[in-house]
mmCIF file of C-alpha atoms in Angstrom:
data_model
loop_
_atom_site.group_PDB
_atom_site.id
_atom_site.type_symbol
_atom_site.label_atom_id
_atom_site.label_comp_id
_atom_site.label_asym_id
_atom_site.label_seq_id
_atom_site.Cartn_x
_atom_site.Cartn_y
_atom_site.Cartn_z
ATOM 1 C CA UNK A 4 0.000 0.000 0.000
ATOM 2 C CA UNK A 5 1.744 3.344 -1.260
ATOM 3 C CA UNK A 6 2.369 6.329 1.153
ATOM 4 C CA UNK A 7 -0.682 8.708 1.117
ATOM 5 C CA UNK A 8 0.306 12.735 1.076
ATOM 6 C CA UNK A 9 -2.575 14.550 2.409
ATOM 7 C CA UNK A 10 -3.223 17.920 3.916
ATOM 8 C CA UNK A 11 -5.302 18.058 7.052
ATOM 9 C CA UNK A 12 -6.255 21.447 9.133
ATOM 10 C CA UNK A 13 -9.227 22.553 11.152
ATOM 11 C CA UNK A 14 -11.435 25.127 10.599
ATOM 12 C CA UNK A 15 -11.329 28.555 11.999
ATOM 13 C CA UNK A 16 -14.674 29.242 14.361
ATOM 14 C CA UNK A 17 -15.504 32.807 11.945
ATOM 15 C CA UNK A 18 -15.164 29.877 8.788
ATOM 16 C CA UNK A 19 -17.311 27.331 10.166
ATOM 17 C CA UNK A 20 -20.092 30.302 11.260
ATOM 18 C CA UNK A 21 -19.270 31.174 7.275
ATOM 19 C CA UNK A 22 -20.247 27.989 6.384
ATOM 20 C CA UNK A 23 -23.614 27.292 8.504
ATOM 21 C CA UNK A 24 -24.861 30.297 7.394
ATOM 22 C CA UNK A 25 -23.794 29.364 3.612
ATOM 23 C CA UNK A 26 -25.189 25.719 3.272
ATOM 24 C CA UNK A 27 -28.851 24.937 3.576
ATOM 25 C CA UNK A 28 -29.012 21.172 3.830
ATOM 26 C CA UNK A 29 -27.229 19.399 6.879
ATOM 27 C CA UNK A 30 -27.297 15.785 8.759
ATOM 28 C CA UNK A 31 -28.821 15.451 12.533
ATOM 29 C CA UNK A 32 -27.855 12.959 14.735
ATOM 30 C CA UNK A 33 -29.590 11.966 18.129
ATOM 31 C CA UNK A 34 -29.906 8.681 20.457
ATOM 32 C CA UNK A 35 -33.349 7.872 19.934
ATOM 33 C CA UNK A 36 -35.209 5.574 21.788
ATOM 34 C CA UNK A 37 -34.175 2.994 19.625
ATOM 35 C CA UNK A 38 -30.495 3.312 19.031
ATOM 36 C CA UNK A 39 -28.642 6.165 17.147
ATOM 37 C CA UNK A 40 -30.700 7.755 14.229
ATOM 38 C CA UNK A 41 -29.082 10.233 11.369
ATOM 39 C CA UNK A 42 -31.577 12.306 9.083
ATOM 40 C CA UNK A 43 -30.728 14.894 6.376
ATOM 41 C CA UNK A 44 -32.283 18.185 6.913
ATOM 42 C CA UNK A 45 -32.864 21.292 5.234
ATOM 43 C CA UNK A 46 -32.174 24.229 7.599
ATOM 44 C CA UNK A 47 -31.578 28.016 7.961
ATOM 45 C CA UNK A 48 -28.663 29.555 10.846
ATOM 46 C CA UNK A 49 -30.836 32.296 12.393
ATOM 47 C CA UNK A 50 -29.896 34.028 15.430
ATOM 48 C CA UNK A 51 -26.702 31.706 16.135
ATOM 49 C CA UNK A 52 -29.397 28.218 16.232
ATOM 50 C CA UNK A 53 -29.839 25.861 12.924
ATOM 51 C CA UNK A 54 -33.394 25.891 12.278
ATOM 52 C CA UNK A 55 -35.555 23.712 10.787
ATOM 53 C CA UNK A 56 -39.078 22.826 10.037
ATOM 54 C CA UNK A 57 -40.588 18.887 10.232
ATOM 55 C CA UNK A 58 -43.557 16.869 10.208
ATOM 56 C CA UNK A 59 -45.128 16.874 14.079
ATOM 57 C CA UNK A 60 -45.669 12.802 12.657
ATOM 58 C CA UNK A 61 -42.422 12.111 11.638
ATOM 59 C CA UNK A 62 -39.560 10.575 13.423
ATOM 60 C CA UNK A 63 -37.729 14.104 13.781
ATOM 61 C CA UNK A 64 -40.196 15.287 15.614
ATOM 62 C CA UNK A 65 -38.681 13.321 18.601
ATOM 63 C CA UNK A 66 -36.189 16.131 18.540
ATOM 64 C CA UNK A 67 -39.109 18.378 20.015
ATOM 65 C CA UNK A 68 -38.017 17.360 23.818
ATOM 66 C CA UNK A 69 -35.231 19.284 24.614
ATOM 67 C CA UNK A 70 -32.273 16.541 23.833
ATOM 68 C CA UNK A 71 -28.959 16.596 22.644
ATOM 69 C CA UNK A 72 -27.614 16.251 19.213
ATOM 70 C CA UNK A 73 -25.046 16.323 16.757
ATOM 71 C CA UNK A 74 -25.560 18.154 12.969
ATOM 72 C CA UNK A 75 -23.068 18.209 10.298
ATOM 73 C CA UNK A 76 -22.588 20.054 7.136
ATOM 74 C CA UNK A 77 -20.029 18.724 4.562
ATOM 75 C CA UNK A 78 -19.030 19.147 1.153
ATOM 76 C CA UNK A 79 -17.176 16.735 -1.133
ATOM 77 C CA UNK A 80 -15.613 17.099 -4.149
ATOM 78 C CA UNK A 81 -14.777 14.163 -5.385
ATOM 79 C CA UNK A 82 -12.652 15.377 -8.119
ATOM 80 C CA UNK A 83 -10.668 17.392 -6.726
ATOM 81 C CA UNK A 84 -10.480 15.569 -3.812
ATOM 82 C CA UNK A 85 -11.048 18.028 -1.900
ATOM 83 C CA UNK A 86 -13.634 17.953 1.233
ATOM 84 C CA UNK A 87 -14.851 20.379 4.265
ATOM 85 C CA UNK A 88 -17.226 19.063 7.012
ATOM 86 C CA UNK A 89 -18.829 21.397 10.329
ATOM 87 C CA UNK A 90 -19.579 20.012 13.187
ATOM 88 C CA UNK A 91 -21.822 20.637 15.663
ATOM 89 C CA UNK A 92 -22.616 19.653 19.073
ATOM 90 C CA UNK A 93 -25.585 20.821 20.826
ATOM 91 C CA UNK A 94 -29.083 20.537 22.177
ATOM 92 C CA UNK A 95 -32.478 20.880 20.325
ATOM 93 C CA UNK A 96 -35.554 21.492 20.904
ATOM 94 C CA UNK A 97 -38.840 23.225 19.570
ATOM 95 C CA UNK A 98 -39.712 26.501 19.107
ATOM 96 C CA UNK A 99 -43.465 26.317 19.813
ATOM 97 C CA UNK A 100 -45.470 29.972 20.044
ATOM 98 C CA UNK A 101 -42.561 32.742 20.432
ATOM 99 C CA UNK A 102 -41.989 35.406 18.194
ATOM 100 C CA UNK A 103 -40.088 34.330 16.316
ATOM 101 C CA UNK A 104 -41.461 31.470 14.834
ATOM 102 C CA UNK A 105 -44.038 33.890 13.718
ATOM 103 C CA UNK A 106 -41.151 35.658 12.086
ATOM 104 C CA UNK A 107 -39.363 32.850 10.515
ATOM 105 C CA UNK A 108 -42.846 31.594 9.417
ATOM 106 C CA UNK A 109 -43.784 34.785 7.604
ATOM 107 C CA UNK A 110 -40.502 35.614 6.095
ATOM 108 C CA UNK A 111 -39.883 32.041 4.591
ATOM 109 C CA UNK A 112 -36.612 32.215 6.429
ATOM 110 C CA UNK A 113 -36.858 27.949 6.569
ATOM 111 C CA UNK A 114 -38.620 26.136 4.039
ATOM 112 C CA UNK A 115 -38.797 22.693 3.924
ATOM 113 C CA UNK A 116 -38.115 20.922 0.668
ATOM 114 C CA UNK A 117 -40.907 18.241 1.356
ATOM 115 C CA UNK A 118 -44.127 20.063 1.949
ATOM 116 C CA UNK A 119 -46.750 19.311 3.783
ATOM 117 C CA UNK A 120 -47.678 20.286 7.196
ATOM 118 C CA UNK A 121 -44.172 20.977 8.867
ATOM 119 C CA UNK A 122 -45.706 22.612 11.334
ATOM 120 C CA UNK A 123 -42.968 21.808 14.180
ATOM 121 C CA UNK A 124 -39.987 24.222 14.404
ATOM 122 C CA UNK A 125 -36.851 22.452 15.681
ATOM 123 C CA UNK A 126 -33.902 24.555 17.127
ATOM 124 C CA UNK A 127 -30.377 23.499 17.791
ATOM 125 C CA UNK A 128 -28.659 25.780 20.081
ATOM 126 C CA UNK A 129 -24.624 25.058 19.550
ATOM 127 C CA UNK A 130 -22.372 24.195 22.345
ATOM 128 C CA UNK A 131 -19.186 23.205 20.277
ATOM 129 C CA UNK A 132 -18.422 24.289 16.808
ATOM 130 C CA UNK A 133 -15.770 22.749 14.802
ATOM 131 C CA UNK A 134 -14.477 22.005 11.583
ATOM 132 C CA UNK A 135 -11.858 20.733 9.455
ATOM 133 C CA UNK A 136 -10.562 20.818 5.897
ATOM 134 C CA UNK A 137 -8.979 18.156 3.997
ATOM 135 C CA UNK A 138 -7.039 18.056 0.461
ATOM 136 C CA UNK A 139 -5.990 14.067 -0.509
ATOM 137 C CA UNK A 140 -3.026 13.030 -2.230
ATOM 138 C CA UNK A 141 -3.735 12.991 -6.018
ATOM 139 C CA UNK B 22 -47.215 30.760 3.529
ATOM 140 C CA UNK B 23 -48.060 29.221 -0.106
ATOM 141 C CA UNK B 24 -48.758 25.507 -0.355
ATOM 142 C CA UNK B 25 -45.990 23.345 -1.146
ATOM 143 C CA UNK B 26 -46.348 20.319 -3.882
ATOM 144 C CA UNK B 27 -44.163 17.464 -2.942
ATOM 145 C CA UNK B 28 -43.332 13.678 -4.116
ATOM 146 C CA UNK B 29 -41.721 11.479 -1.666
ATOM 147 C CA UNK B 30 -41.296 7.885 -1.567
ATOM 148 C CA UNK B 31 -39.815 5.580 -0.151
ATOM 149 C CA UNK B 32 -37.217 3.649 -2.075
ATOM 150 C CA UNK B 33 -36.981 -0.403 -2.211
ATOM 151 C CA UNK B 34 -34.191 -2.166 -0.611
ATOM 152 C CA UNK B 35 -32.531 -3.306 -3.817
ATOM 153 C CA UNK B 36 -32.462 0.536 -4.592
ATOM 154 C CA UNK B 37 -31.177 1.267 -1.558
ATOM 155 C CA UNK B 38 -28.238 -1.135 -1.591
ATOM 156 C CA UNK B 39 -27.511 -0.003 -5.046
ATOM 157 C CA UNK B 40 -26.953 3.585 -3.747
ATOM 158 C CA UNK B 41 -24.782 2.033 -0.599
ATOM 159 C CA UNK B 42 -22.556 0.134 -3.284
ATOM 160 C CA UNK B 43 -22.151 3.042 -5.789
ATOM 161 C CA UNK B 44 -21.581 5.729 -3.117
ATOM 162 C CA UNK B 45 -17.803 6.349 -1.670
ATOM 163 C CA UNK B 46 -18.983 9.265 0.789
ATOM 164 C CA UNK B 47 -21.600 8.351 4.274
ATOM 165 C CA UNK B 48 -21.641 10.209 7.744
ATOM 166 C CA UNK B 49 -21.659 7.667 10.730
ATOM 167 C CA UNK B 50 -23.459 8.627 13.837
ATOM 168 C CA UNK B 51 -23.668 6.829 17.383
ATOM 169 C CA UNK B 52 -23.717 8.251 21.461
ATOM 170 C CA UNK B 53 -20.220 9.446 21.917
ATOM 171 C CA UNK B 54 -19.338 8.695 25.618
ATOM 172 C CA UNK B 55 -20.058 13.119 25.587
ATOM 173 C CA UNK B 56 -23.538 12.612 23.414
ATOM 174 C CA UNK B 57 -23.745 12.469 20.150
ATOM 175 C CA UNK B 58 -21.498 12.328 17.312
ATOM 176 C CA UNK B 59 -21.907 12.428 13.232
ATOM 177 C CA UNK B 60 -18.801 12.370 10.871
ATOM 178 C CA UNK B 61 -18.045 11.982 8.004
ATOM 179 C CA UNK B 62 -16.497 8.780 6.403
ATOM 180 C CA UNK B 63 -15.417 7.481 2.875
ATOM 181 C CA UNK B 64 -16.296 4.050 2.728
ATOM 182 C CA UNK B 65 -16.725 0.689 0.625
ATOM 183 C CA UNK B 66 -19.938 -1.549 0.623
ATOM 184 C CA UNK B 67 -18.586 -4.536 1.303
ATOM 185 C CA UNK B 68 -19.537 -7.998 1.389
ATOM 186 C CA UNK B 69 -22.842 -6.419 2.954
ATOM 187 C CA UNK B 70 -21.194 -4.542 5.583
ATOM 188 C CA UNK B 71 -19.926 -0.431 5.378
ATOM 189 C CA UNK B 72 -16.401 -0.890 5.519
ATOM 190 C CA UNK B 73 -14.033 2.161 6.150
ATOM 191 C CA UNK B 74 -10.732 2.921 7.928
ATOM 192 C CA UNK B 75 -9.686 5.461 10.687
ATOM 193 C CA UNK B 76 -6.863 5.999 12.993
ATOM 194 C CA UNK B 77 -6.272 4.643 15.970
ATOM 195 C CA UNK B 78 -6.033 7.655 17.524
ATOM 196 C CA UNK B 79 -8.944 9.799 16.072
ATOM 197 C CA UNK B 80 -12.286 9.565 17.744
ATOM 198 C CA UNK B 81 -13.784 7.534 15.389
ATOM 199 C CA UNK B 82 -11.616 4.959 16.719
ATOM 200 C CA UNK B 83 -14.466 5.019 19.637
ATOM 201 C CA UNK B 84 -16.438 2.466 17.305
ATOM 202 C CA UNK B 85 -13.643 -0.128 17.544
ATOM 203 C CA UNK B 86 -15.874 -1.715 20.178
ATOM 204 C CA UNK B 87 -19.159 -3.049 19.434
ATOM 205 C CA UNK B 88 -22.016 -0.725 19.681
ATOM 206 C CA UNK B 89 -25.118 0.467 17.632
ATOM 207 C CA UNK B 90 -24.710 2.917 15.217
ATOM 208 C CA UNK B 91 -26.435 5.052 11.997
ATOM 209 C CA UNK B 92 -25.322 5.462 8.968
ATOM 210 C CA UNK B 93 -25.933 7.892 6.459
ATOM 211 C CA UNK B 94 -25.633 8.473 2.398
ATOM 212 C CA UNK B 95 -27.775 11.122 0.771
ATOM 213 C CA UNK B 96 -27.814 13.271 -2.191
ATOM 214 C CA UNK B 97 -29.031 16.691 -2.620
ATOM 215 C CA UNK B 98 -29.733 18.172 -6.193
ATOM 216 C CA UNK B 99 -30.261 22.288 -5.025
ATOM 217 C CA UNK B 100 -31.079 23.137 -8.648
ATOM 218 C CA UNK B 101 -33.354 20.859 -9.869
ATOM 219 C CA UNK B 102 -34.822 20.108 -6.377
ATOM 220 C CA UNK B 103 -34.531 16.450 -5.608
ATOM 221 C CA UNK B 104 -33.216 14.578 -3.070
ATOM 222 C CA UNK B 105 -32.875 11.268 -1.713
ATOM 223 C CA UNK B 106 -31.094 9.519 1.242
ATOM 224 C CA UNK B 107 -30.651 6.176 2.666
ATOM 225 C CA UNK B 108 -30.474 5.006 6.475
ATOM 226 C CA UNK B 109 -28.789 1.981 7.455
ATOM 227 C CA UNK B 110 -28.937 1.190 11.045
ATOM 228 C CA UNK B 111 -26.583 -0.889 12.977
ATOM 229 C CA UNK B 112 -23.894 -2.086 15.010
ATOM 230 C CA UNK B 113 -20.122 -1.292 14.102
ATOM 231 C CA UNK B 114 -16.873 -2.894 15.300
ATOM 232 C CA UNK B 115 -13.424 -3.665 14.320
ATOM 233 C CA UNK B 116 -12.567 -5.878 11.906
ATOM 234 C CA UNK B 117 -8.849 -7.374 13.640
ATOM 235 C CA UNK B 118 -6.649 -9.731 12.387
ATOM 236 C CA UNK B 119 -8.999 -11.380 9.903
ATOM 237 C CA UNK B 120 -8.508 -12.872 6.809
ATOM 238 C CA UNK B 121 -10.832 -10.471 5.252
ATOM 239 C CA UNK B 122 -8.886 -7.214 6.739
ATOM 240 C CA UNK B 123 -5.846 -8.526 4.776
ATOM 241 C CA UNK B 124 -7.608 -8.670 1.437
ATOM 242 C CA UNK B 125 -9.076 -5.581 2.012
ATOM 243 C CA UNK B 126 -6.079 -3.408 2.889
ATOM 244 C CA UNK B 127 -3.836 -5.402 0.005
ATOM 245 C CA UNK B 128 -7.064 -5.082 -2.966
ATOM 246 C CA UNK B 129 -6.908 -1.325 -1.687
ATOM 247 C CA UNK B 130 -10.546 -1.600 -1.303
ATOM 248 C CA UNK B 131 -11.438 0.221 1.274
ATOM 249 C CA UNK B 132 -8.918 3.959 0.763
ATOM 250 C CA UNK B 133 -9.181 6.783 3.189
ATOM 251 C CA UNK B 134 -8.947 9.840 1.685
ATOM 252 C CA UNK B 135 -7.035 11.449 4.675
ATOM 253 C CA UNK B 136 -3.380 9.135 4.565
ATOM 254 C CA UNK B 137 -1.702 8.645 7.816
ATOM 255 C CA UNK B 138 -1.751 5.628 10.059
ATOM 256 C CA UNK B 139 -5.343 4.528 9.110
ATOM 257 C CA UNK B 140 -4.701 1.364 10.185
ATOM 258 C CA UNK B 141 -8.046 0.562 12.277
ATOM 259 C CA UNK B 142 -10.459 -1.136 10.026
ATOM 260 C CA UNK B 143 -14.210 -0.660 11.199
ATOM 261 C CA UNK B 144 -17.435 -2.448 9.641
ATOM 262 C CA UNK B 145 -20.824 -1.801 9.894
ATOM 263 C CA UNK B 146 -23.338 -4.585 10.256
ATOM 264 C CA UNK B 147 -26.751 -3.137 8.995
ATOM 265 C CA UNK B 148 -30.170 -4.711 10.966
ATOM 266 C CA UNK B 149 -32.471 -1.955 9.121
ATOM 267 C CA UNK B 150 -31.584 -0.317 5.357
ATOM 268 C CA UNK B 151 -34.219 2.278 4.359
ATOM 269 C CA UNK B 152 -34.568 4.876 2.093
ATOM 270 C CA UNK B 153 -36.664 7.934 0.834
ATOM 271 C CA UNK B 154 -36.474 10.223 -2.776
ATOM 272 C CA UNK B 155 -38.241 13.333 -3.018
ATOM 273 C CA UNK B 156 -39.169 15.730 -5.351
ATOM 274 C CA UNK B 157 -39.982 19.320 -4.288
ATOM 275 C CA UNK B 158 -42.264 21.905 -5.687
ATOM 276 C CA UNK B 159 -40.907 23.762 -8.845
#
């Protein structure tokens, strides 16, 4: 097996806050009651929290108890062999009849790709932030 | 808020096993000994297990010991709005001294993109494989 030449660094904090707020589709991760469970999400970074909207049916609605989690945001290119991924530690829970989901219901701030009644807002308040870059050999 | 128009199904396990065999790229999740943890991972579906490699030192090296995990391949098209994802749920461990690590590390099988000492060999063991497409409004 040849010698692999790679180059490996973390992320600033200001670069991984660049790159929530860039990205709109990210990866939740929570011990349900079942075992560990990992979802994609769509999601907007408002007011420091990743937001998103879900089904009060579906399994991410779990997330509406005040639990902790872990979301990630990557982005591969396989070509150039190049990837990024932020991570994020945290807990969530729901943002049920504040202000502000008023706001971020009027201004279309989070929209759901899949329709239907997402009626739950989910919020993930960050307690780590941290991220890394990596270039592989080519 | 305008009404959204959606398709979403959910997509067969031969489909879904497809996907898992043509991907390279998955995010692992499972209940970090501080809560939980998703990262990133290239892998190889092999012989029906996710098969990837990690360093002895790194935290993924936490899932050298037996314990349940997710798994996590997706695929987001932002422009012409469709997704899908697949969700394999199971229990991960190292693969040590076997027969099969051998052939894996000497076929080159299984390649990290990150170099180093990624000597630890960990495999996935699915008991659930499920998946979901959708189609948002236009």
């Amino acid at each position: 097996m040849s010698q692999r030449a790679a180059e490996f660094r973390e992320l600033t904090r200001e670069r991984c806050l660049e790159l929530l707020a860039e990205s709109t589709v990210g990866r939740v991760a929570w011990t349900a009651p079942d075992g560990p469970q990992v979802l994609p999400v769509s999601y907007a970074y408002s007011a420091g929290e990743i937001v998103f909207r879900t089904s009060p049916a579906g399994v991410l609605a779990q997330l509406a108890r005040r639990q902790r989690v872990a979301f990630e945001i990557d982005e591969i290119d396989l070509s150039g062999r190049t990837a990024w991924s932020v991570q994020v530690r945290g807990s969530a829970q729901s943002l049920v009849g504040s202000q502000r989901v008023l706001d971020l219901w009027r201004n279309d701030t989070v929209v759901p790709w899949a329709g239907g009644s997402r009626t739950l807002f989910i919020a993930i308040s960050p307690t780590a932030i941290t991220g890394r870059y990596l270039r592989a050999w080519s």
